[in-house]
mmCIF file of C-alpha atoms and ligand atoms in Angstrom:
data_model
loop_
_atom_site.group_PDB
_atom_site.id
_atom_site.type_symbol
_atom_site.label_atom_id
_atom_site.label_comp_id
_atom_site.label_asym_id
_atom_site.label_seq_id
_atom_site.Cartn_x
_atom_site.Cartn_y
_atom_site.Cartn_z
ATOM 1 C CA UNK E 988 4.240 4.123 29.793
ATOM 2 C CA UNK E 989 1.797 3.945 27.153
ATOM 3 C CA UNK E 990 2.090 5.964 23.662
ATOM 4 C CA UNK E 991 -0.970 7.193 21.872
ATOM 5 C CA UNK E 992 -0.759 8.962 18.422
ATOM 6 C CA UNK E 993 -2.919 10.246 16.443
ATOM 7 C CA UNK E 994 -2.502 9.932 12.763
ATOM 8 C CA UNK E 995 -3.820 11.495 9.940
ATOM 9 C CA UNK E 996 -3.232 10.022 6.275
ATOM 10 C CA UNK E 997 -4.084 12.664 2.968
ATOM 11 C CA UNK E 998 -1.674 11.156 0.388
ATOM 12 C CA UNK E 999 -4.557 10.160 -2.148
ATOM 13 C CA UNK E 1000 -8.332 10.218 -2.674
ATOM 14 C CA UNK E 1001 -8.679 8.826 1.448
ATOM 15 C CA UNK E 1002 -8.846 11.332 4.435
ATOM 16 C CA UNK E 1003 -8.076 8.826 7.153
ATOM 17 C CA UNK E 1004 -7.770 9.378 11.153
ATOM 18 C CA UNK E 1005 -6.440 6.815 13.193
ATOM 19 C CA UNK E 1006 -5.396 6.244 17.198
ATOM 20 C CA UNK E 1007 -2.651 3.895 17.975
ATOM 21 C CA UNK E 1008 -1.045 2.852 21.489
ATOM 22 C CA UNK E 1009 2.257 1.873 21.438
ATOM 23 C CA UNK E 1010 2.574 1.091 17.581
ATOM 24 C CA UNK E 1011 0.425 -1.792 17.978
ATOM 25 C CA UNK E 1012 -3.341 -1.273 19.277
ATOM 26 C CA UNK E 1013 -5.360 0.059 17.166
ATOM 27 C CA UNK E 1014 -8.126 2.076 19.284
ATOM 28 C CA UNK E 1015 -9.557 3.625 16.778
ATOM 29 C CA UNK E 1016 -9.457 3.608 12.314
ATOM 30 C CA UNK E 1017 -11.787 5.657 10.311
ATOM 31 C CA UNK E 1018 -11.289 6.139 6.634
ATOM 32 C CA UNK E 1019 -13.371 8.743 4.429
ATOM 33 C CA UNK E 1020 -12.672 7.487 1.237
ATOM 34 C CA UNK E 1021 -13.683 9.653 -2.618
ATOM 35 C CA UNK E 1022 -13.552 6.317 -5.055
ATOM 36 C CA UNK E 1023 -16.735 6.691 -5.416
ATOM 37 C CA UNK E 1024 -16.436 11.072 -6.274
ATOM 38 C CA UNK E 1025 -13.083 10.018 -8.793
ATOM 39 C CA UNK E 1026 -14.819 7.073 -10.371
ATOM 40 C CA UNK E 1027 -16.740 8.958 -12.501
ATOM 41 C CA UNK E 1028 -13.489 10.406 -14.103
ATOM 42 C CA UNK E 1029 -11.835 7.078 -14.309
ATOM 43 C CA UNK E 1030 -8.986 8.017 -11.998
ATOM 44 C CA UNK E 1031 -8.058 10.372 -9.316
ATOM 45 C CA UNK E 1032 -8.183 13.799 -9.819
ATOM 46 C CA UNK E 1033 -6.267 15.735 -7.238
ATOM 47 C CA UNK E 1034 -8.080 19.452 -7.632
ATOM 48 C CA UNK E 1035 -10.964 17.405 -6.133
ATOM 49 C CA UNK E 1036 -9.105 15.170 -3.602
ATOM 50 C CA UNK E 1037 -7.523 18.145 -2.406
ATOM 51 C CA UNK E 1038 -10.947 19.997 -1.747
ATOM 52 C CA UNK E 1039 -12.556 16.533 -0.841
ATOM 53 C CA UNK E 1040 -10.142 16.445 1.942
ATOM 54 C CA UNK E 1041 -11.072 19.806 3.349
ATOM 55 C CA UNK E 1042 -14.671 19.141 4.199
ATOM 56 C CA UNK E 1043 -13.743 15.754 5.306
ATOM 57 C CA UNK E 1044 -10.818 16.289 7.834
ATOM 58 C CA UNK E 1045 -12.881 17.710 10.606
ATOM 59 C CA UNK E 1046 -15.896 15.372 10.992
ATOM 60 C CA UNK E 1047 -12.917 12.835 10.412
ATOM 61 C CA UNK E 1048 -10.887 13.719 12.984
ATOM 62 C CA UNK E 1049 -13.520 14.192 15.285
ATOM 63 C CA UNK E 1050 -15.329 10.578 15.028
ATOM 64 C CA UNK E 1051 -11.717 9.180 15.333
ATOM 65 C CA UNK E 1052 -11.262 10.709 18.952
ATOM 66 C CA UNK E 1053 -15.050 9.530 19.563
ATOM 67 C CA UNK E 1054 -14.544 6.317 18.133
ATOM 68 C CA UNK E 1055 -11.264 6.081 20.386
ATOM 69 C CA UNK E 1056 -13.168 7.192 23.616
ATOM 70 C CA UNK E 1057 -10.601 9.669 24.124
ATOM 71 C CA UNK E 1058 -9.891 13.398 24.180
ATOM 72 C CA UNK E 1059 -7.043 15.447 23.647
ATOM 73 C CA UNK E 1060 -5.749 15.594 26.978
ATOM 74 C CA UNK E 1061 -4.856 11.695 26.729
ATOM 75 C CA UNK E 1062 -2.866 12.328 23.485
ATOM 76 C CA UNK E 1063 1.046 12.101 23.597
ATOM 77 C CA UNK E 1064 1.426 12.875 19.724
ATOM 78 C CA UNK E 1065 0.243 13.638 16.529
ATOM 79 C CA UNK E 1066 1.458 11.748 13.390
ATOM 80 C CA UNK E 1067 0.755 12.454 9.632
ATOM 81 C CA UNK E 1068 1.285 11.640 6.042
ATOM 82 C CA UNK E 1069 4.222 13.895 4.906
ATOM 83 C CA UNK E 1070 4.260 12.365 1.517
ATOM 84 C CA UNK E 1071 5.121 10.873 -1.619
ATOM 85 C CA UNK E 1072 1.884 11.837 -2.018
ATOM 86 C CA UNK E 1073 -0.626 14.707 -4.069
ATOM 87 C CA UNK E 1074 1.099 18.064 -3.143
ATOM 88 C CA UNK E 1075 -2.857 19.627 -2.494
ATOM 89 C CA UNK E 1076 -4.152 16.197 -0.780
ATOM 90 C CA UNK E 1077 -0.972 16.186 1.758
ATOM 91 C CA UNK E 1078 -1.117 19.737 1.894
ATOM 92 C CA UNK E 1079 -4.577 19.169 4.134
ATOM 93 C CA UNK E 1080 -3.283 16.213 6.071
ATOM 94 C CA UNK E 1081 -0.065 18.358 7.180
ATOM 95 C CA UNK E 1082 -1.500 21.269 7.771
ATOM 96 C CA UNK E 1083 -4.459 20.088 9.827
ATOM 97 C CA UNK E 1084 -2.020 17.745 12.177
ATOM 98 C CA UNK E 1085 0.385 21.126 12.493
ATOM 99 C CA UNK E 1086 -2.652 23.323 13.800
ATOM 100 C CA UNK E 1087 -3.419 20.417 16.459
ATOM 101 C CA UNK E 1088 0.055 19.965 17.375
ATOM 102 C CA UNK E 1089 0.477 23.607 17.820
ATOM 103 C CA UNK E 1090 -2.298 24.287 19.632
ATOM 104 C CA UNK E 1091 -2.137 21.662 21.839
ATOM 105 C CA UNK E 1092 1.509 21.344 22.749
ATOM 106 C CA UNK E 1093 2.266 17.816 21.131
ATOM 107 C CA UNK E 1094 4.873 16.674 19.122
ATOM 108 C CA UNK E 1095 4.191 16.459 15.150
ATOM 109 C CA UNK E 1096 6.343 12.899 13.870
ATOM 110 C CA UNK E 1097 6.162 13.440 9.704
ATOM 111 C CA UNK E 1098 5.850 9.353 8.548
ATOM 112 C CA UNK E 1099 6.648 8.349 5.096
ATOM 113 C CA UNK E 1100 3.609 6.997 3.348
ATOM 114 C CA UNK E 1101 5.905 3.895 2.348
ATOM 115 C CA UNK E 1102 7.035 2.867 5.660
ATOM 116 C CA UNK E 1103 3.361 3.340 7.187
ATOM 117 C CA UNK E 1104 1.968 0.802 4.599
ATOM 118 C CA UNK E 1105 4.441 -1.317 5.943
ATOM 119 C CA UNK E 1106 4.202 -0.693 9.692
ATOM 120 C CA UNK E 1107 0.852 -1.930 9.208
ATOM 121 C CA UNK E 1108 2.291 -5.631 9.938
ATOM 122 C CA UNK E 1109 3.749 -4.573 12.935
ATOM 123 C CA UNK E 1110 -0.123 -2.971 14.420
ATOM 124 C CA UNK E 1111 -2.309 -6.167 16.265
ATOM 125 C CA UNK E 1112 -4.709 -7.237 13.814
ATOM 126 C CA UNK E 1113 -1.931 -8.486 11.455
ATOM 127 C CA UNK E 1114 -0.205 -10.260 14.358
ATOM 128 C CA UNK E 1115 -3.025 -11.865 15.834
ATOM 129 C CA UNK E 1116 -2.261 -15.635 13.313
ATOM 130 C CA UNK E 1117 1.582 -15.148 14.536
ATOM 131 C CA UNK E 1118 1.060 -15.199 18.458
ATOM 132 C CA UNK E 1119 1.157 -11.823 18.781
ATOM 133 C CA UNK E 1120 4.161 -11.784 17.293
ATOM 134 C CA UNK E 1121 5.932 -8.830 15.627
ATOM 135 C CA UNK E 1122 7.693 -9.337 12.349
ATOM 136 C CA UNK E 1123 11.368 -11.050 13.288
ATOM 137 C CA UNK E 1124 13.918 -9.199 11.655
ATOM 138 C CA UNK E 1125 16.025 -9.181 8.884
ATOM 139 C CA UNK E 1126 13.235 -9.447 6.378
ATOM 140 C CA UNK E 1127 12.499 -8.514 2.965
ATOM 141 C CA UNK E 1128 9.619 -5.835 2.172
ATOM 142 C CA UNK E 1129 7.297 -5.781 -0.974
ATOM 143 C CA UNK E 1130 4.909 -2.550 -1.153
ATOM 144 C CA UNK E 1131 2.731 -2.879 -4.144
ATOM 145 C CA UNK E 1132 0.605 0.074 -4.396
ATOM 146 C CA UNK E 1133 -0.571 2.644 -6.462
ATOM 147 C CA UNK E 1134 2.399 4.599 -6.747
ATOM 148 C CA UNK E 1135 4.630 2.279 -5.888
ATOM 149 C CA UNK E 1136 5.963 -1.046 -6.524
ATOM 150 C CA UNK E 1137 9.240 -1.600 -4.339
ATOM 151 C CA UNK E 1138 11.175 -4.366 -2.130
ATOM 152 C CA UNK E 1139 13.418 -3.438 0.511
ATOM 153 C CA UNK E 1140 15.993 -5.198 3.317
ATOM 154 C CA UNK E 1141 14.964 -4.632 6.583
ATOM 155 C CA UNK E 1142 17.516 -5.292 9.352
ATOM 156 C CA UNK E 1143 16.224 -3.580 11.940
ATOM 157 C CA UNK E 1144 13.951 -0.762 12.018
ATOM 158 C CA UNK E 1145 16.267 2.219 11.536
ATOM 159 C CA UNK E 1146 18.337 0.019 8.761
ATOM 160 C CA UNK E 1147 16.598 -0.137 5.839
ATOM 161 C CA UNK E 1148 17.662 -0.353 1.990
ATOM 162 C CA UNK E 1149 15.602 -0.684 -0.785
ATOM 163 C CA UNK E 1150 16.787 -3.290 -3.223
ATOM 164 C CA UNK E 1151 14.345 -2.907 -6.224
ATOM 165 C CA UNK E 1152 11.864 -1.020 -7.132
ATOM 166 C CA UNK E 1153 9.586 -0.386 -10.902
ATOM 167 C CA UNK E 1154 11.175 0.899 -13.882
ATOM 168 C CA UNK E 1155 7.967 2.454 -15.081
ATOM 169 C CA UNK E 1156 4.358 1.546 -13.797
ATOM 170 C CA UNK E 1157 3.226 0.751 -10.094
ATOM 171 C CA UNK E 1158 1.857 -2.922 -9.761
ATOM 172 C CA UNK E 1159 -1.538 -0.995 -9.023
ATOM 173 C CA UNK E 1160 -1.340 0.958 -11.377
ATOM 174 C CA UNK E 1161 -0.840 -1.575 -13.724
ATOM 175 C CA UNK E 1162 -4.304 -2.975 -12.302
ATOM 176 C CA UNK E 1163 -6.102 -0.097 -12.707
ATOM 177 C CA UNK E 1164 -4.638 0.778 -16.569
ATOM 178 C CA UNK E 1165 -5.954 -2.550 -17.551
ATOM 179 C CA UNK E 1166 -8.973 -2.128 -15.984
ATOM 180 C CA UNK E 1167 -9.716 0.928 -17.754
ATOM 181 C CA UNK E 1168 -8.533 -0.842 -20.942
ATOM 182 C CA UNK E 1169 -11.447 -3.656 -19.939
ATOM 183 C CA UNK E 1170 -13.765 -1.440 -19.437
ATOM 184 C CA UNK E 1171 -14.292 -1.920 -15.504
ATOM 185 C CA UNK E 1172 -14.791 0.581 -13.064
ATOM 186 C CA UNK E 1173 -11.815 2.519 -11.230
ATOM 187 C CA UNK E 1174 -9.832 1.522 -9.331
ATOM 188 C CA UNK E 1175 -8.942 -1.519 -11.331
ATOM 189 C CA UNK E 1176 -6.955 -3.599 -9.354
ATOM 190 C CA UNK E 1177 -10.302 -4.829 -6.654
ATOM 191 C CA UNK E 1178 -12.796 -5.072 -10.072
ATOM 192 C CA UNK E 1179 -9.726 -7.142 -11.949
ATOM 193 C CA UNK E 1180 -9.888 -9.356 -9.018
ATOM 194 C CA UNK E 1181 -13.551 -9.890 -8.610
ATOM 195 C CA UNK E 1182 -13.531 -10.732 -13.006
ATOM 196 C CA UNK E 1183 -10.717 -12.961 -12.496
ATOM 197 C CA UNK E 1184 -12.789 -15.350 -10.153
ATOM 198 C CA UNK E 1185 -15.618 -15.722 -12.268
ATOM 199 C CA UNK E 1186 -13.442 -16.675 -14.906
ATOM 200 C CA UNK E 1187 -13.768 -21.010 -15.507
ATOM 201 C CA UNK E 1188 -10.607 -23.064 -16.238
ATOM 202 C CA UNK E 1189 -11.421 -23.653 -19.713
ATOM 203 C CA UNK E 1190 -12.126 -19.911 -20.856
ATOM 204 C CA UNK E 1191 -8.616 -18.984 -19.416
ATOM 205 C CA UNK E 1192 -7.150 -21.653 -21.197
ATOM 206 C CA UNK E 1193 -8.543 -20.605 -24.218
ATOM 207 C CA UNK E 1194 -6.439 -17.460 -23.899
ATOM 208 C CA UNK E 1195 -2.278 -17.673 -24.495
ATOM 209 C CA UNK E 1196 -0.670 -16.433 -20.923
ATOM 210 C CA UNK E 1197 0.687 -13.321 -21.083
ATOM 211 C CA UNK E 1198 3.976 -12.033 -20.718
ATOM 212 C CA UNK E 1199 6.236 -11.564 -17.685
ATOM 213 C CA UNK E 1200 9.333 -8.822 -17.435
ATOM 214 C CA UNK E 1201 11.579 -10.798 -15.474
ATOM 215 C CA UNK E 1202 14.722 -8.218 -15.656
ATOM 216 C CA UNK E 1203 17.396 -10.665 -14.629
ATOM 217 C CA UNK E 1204 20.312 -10.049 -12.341
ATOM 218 C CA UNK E 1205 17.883 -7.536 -10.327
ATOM 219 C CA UNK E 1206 15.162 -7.068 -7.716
ATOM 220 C CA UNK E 1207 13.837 -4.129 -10.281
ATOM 221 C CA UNK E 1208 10.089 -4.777 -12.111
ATOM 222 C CA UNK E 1209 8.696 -3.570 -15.025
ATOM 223 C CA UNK E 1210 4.706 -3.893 -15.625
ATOM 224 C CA UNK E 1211 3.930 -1.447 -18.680
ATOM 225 C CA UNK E 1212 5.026 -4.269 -21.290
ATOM 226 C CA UNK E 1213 2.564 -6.192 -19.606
ATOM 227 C CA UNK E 1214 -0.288 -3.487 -19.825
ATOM 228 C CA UNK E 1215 0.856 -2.557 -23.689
ATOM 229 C CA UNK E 1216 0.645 -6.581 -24.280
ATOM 230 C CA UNK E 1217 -3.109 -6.411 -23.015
ATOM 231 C CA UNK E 1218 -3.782 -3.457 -25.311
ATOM 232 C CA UNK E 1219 -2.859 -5.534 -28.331
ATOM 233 C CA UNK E 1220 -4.470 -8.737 -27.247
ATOM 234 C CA UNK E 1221 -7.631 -6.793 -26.684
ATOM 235 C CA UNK E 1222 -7.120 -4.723 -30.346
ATOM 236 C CA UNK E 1223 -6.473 -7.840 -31.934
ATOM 237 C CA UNK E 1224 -9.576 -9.593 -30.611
ATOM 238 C CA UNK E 1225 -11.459 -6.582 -31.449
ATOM 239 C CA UNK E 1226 -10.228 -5.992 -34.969
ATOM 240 C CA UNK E 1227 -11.083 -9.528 -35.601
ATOM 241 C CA UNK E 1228 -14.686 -9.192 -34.017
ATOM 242 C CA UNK E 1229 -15.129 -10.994 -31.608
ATOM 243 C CA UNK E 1230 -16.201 -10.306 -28.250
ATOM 244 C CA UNK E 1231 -12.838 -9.638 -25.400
ATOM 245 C CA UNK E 1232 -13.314 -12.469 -22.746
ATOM 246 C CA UNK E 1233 -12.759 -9.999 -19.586
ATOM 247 C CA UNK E 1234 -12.978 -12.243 -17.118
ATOM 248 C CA UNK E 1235 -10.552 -14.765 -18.703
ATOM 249 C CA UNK E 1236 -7.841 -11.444 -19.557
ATOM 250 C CA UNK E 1237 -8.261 -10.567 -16.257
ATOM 251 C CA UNK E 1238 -7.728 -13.689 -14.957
ATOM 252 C CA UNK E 1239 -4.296 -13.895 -16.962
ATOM 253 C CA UNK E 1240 -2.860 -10.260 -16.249
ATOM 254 C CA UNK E 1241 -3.769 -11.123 -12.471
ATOM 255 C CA UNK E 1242 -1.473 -14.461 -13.043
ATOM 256 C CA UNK E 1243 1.301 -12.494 -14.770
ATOM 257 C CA UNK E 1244 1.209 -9.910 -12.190
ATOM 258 C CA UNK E 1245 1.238 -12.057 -9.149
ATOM 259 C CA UNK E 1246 3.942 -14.650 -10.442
ATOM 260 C CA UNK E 1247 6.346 -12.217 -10.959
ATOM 261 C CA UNK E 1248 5.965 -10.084 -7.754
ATOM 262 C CA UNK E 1249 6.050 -13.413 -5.825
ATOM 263 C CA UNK E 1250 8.601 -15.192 -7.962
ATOM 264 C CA UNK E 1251 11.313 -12.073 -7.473
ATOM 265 C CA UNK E 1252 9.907 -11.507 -3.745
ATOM 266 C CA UNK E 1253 11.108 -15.391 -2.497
ATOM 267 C CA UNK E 1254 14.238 -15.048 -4.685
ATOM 268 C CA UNK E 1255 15.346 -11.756 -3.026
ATOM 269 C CA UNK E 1256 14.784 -13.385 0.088
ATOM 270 C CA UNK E 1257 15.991 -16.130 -0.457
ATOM 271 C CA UNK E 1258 19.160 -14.825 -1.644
ATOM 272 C CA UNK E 1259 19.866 -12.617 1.321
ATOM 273 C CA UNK E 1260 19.075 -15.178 4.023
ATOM 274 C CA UNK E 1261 15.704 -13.478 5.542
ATOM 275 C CA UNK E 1262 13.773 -15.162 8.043
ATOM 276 C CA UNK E 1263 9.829 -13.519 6.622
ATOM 277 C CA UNK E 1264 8.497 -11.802 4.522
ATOM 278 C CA UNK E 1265 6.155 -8.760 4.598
ATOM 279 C CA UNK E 1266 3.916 -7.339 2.348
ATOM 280 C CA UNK E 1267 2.060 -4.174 2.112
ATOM 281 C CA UNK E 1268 0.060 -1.550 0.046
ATOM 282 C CA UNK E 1269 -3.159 -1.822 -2.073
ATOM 283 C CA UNK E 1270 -2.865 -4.177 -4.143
ATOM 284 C CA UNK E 1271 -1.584 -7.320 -1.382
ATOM 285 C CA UNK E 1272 -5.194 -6.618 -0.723
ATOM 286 C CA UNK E 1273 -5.510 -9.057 -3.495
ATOM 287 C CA UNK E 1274 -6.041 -12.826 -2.320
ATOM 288 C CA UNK E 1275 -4.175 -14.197 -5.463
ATOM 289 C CA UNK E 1276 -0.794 -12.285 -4.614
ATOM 290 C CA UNK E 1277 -1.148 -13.480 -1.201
ATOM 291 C CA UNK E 1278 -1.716 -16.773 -2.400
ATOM 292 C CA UNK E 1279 1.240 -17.193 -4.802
ATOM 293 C CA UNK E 1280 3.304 -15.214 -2.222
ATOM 294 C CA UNK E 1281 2.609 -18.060 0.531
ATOM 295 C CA UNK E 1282 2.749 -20.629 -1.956
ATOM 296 C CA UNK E 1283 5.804 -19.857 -2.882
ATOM 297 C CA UNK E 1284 7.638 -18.631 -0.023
ATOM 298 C CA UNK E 1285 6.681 -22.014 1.497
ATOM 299 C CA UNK E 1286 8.531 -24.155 -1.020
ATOM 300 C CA UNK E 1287 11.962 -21.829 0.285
ATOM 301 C CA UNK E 1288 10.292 -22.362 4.514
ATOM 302 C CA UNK E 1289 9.463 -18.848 4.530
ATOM 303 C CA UNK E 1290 6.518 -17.386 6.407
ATOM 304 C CA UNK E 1291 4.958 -14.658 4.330
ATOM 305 C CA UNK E 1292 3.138 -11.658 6.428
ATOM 306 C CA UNK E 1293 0.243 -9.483 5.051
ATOM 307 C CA UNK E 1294 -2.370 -7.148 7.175
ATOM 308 C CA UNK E 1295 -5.810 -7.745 6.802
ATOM 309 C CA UNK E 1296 -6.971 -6.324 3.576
ATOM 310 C CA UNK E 1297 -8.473 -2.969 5.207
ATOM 311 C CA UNK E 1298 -4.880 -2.264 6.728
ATOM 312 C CA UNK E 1299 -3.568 -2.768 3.215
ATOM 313 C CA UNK E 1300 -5.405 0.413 1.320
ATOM 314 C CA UNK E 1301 -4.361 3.726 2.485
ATOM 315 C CA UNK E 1302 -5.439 3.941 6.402
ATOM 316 C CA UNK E 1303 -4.166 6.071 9.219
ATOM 317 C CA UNK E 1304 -3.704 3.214 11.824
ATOM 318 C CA UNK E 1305 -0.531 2.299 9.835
ATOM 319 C CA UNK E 1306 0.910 5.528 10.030
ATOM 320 C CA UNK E 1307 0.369 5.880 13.528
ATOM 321 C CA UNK E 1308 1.929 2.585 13.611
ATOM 322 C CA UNK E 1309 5.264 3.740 11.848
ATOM 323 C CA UNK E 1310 4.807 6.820 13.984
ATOM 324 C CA UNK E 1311 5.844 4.972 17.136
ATOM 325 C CA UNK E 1312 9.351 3.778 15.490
ATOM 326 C CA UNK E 1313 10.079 7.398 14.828
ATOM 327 C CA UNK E 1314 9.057 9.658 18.083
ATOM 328 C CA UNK E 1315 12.990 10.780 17.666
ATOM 329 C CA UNK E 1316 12.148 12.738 14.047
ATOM 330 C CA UNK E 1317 9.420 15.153 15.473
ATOM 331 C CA UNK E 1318 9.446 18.729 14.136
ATOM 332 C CA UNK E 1319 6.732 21.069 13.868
ATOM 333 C CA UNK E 1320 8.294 23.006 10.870
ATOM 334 C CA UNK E 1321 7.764 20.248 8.114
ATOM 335 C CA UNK E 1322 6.935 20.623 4.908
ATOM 336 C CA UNK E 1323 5.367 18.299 2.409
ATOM 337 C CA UNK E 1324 6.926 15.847 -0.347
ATOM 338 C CA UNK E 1325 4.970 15.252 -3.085
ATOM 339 C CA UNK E 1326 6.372 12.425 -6.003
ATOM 340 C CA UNK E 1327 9.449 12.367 -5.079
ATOM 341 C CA UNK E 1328 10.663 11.924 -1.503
ATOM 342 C CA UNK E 1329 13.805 10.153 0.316
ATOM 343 C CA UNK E 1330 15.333 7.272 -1.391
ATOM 344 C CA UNK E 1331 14.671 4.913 1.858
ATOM 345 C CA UNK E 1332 11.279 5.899 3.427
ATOM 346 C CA UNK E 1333 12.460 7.190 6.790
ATOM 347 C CA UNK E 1334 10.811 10.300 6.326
ATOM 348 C CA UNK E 1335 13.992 12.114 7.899
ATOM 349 C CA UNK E 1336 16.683 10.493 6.101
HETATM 350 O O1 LIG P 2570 -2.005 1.675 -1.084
HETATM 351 P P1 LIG P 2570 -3.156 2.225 -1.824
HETATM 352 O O2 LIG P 2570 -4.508 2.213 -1.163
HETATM 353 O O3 LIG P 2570 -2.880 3.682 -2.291
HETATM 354 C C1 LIG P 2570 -1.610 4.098 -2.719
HETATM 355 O O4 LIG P 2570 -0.765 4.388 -1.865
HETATM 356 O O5 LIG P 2570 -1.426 4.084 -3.955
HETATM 357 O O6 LIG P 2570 -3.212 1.396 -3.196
HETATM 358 C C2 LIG P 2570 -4.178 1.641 -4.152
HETATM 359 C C3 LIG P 2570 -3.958 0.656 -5.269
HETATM 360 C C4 LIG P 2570 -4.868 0.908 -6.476
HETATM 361 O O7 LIG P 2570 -4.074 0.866 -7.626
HETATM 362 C C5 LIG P 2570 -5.845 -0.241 -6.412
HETATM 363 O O8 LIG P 2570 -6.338 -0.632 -7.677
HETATM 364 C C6 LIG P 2570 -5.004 -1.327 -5.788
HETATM 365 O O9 LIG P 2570 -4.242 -0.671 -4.819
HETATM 366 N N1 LIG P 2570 -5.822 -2.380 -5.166
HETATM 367 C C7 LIG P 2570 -5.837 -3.656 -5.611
HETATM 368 C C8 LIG P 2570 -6.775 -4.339 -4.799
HETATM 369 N N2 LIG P 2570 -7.286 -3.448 -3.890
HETATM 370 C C9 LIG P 2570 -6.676 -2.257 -4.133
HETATM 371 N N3 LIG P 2570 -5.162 -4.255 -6.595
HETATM 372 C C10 LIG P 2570 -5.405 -5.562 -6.818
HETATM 373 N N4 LIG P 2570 -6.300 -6.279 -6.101
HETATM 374 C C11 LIG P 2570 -6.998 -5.715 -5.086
HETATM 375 N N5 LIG P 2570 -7.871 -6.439 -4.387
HETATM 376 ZN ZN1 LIG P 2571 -0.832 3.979 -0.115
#
């Protein structure tokens, strides 16, 4: 018997709608993303995501069911963001897939934004180099986005422990902090990536590397030495009068970022025997952390997994992905969770 969700994701500055059968095809995706409304502010601001969100959830919803070929009537669920999230951006998301579970008899499955970024690996597109494939089990998990920066075990899909997670900044928002401090436009982390490869060899050489929070004897990171490190190099620079080399700083706080991330990633893994690795969020959109993740996950025989990069930024297909692992936690009486949430991201634990 087939199982077709539809999923709505609201966490952020994206009003996404998705329709997924059986957790893997992906029948329809449509994202209505505000980077363009927030970049003029330099960052997100939620009063407007919220409000963004309103006038974009119907003519979202709407081309996702076109887009899908499908109408109601061939729906078996509805699926949404319940958070860690913006209180007023979920609020839209929860409230809209409520209404259309209400009205049209369906059951509502709340999906933590954390385990839908990772669930992403488990929808088609991401399988297709692997044979189809799911992701074999036990593995280890690193979500790098913008709010989060995390690794967890993964034995099974209901057994789940996180292992490590930031002490202060988000690996994104690391990215998009230094941006800012280079004088790119938000979000950071894609611009810092595009600098990085125009940087040559010799200019990047010409800068020291910078440092790397290694935080021994755990699977914890820490990134804002790493920003406040970049603030000096770029004052110092400054002070002295000459002109910041962007391309060549980005090109190092990229390397500092992505050798520690993949450096503590195969270690973890190694350590606790897994058999892959997955990675998910925003920022393994980046083509240098997948890189140094394959690179070195390879010297350890470890295949490394990561969705295209358009399943990596907030999207609803991964949420209706996650959706199909937890039909069991449906409830039409949820409420929302904004910065905090559970501990382990199944939205009812
Ligand atoms: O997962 P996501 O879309 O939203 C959150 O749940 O936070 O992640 C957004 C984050 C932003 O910080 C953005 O700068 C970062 O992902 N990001 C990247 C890249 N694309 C998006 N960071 C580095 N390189 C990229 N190519
Ligand atoms: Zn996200």
């Amino acid at each position: 018997m087939t199982f077709r969700v539809l999923a709505l994701e609201s966490s952020c500055d994206e009003f996404a709608g998705a329709v997924i059968e059986d957790g893997i095809e992906v029948l329809a995706s449509v994202v209505a993303t505000q980077a363009g409304i927030h970049a003029r502010y330099g960052g997100v601001v939620p009063e407007v995501a919220g409000r963004e969100h309103l006038r974009n959830l119907a003519p979202v919803m709407q081309a996702t069911l076109e887009s899908a070929g499908l109408g109601w009537d061939e729906l078996d669920a509805i699926a949404v963001t319940q958070g860690p999230g913006l209180g007023g951006s979920l609020l839209v998301g929860v409230n809209a897939a409520k209404t259309a579970a209400w009205a049209r008899g369906l059951p509502l499955i709340p999906v933590h934004h954390i385990a839908g970024h990772l669930y992403a690996n488990w929808l088609r597109p991401a399988r297709d180099e692997w044979d189809d494939s799911p992701p074999p089990f036990p593995l280890v998990a690193l979500v790098v986005s913008g709010g989060h920066t995390e690794l967890f075990w993964m034995e099974d899909h209901d057994r789940v422990e996180r292992i490590g997670q930031t002490r202060d900044d988000a690996a994104g928002e690391a990215f998009d902090k230094v941006g800012r401090l280079l004088g790119l436009p938000f979000p950071g982390g894609p611009e810092i990536e595009r600098a990085a490869k125009q940087a040559a060899p010799e200019q990047i050489a010409a800068l020291d590397p910078l440092p790397r929070a290694w935080l021994p004897g755990t699977h914890d990171f820490s990134f804002s030495g790493l920003k406040t490190a970049v603030l000096n190099r770029v004052r110092k620079i400054e002070a002295a009068g000459e002109p910041v080399d962007v391309p060549a700083m980005a090109a190092r706080f990229q390397e500092s970022v992505t050798h520690v991330l993949a450096e503590k990633t195969a270690r973890a893994a190694e350590e606790l025997g897994a058999t892959c690795v997955i990675v998910a969020g925003g920022v393994a959109a980046n083509s240098a952390l997948r890189e140094a993740l394959r690179e070195r996950c390879a010297e350890i025989g470890l295949p490394v997994r990561v969705p295209p990069p358009r399943l990596c930024t907030d999207n609803a297909a991964m949420i209706g992905a996650a959706a199909c692992y937890r039909r069991s936690e449906a409830a039409l009486d949820i409420d929302v969770f904004s910065t905090s949430g559970p501990a382990v991201f199944s939205a009812g634990s």
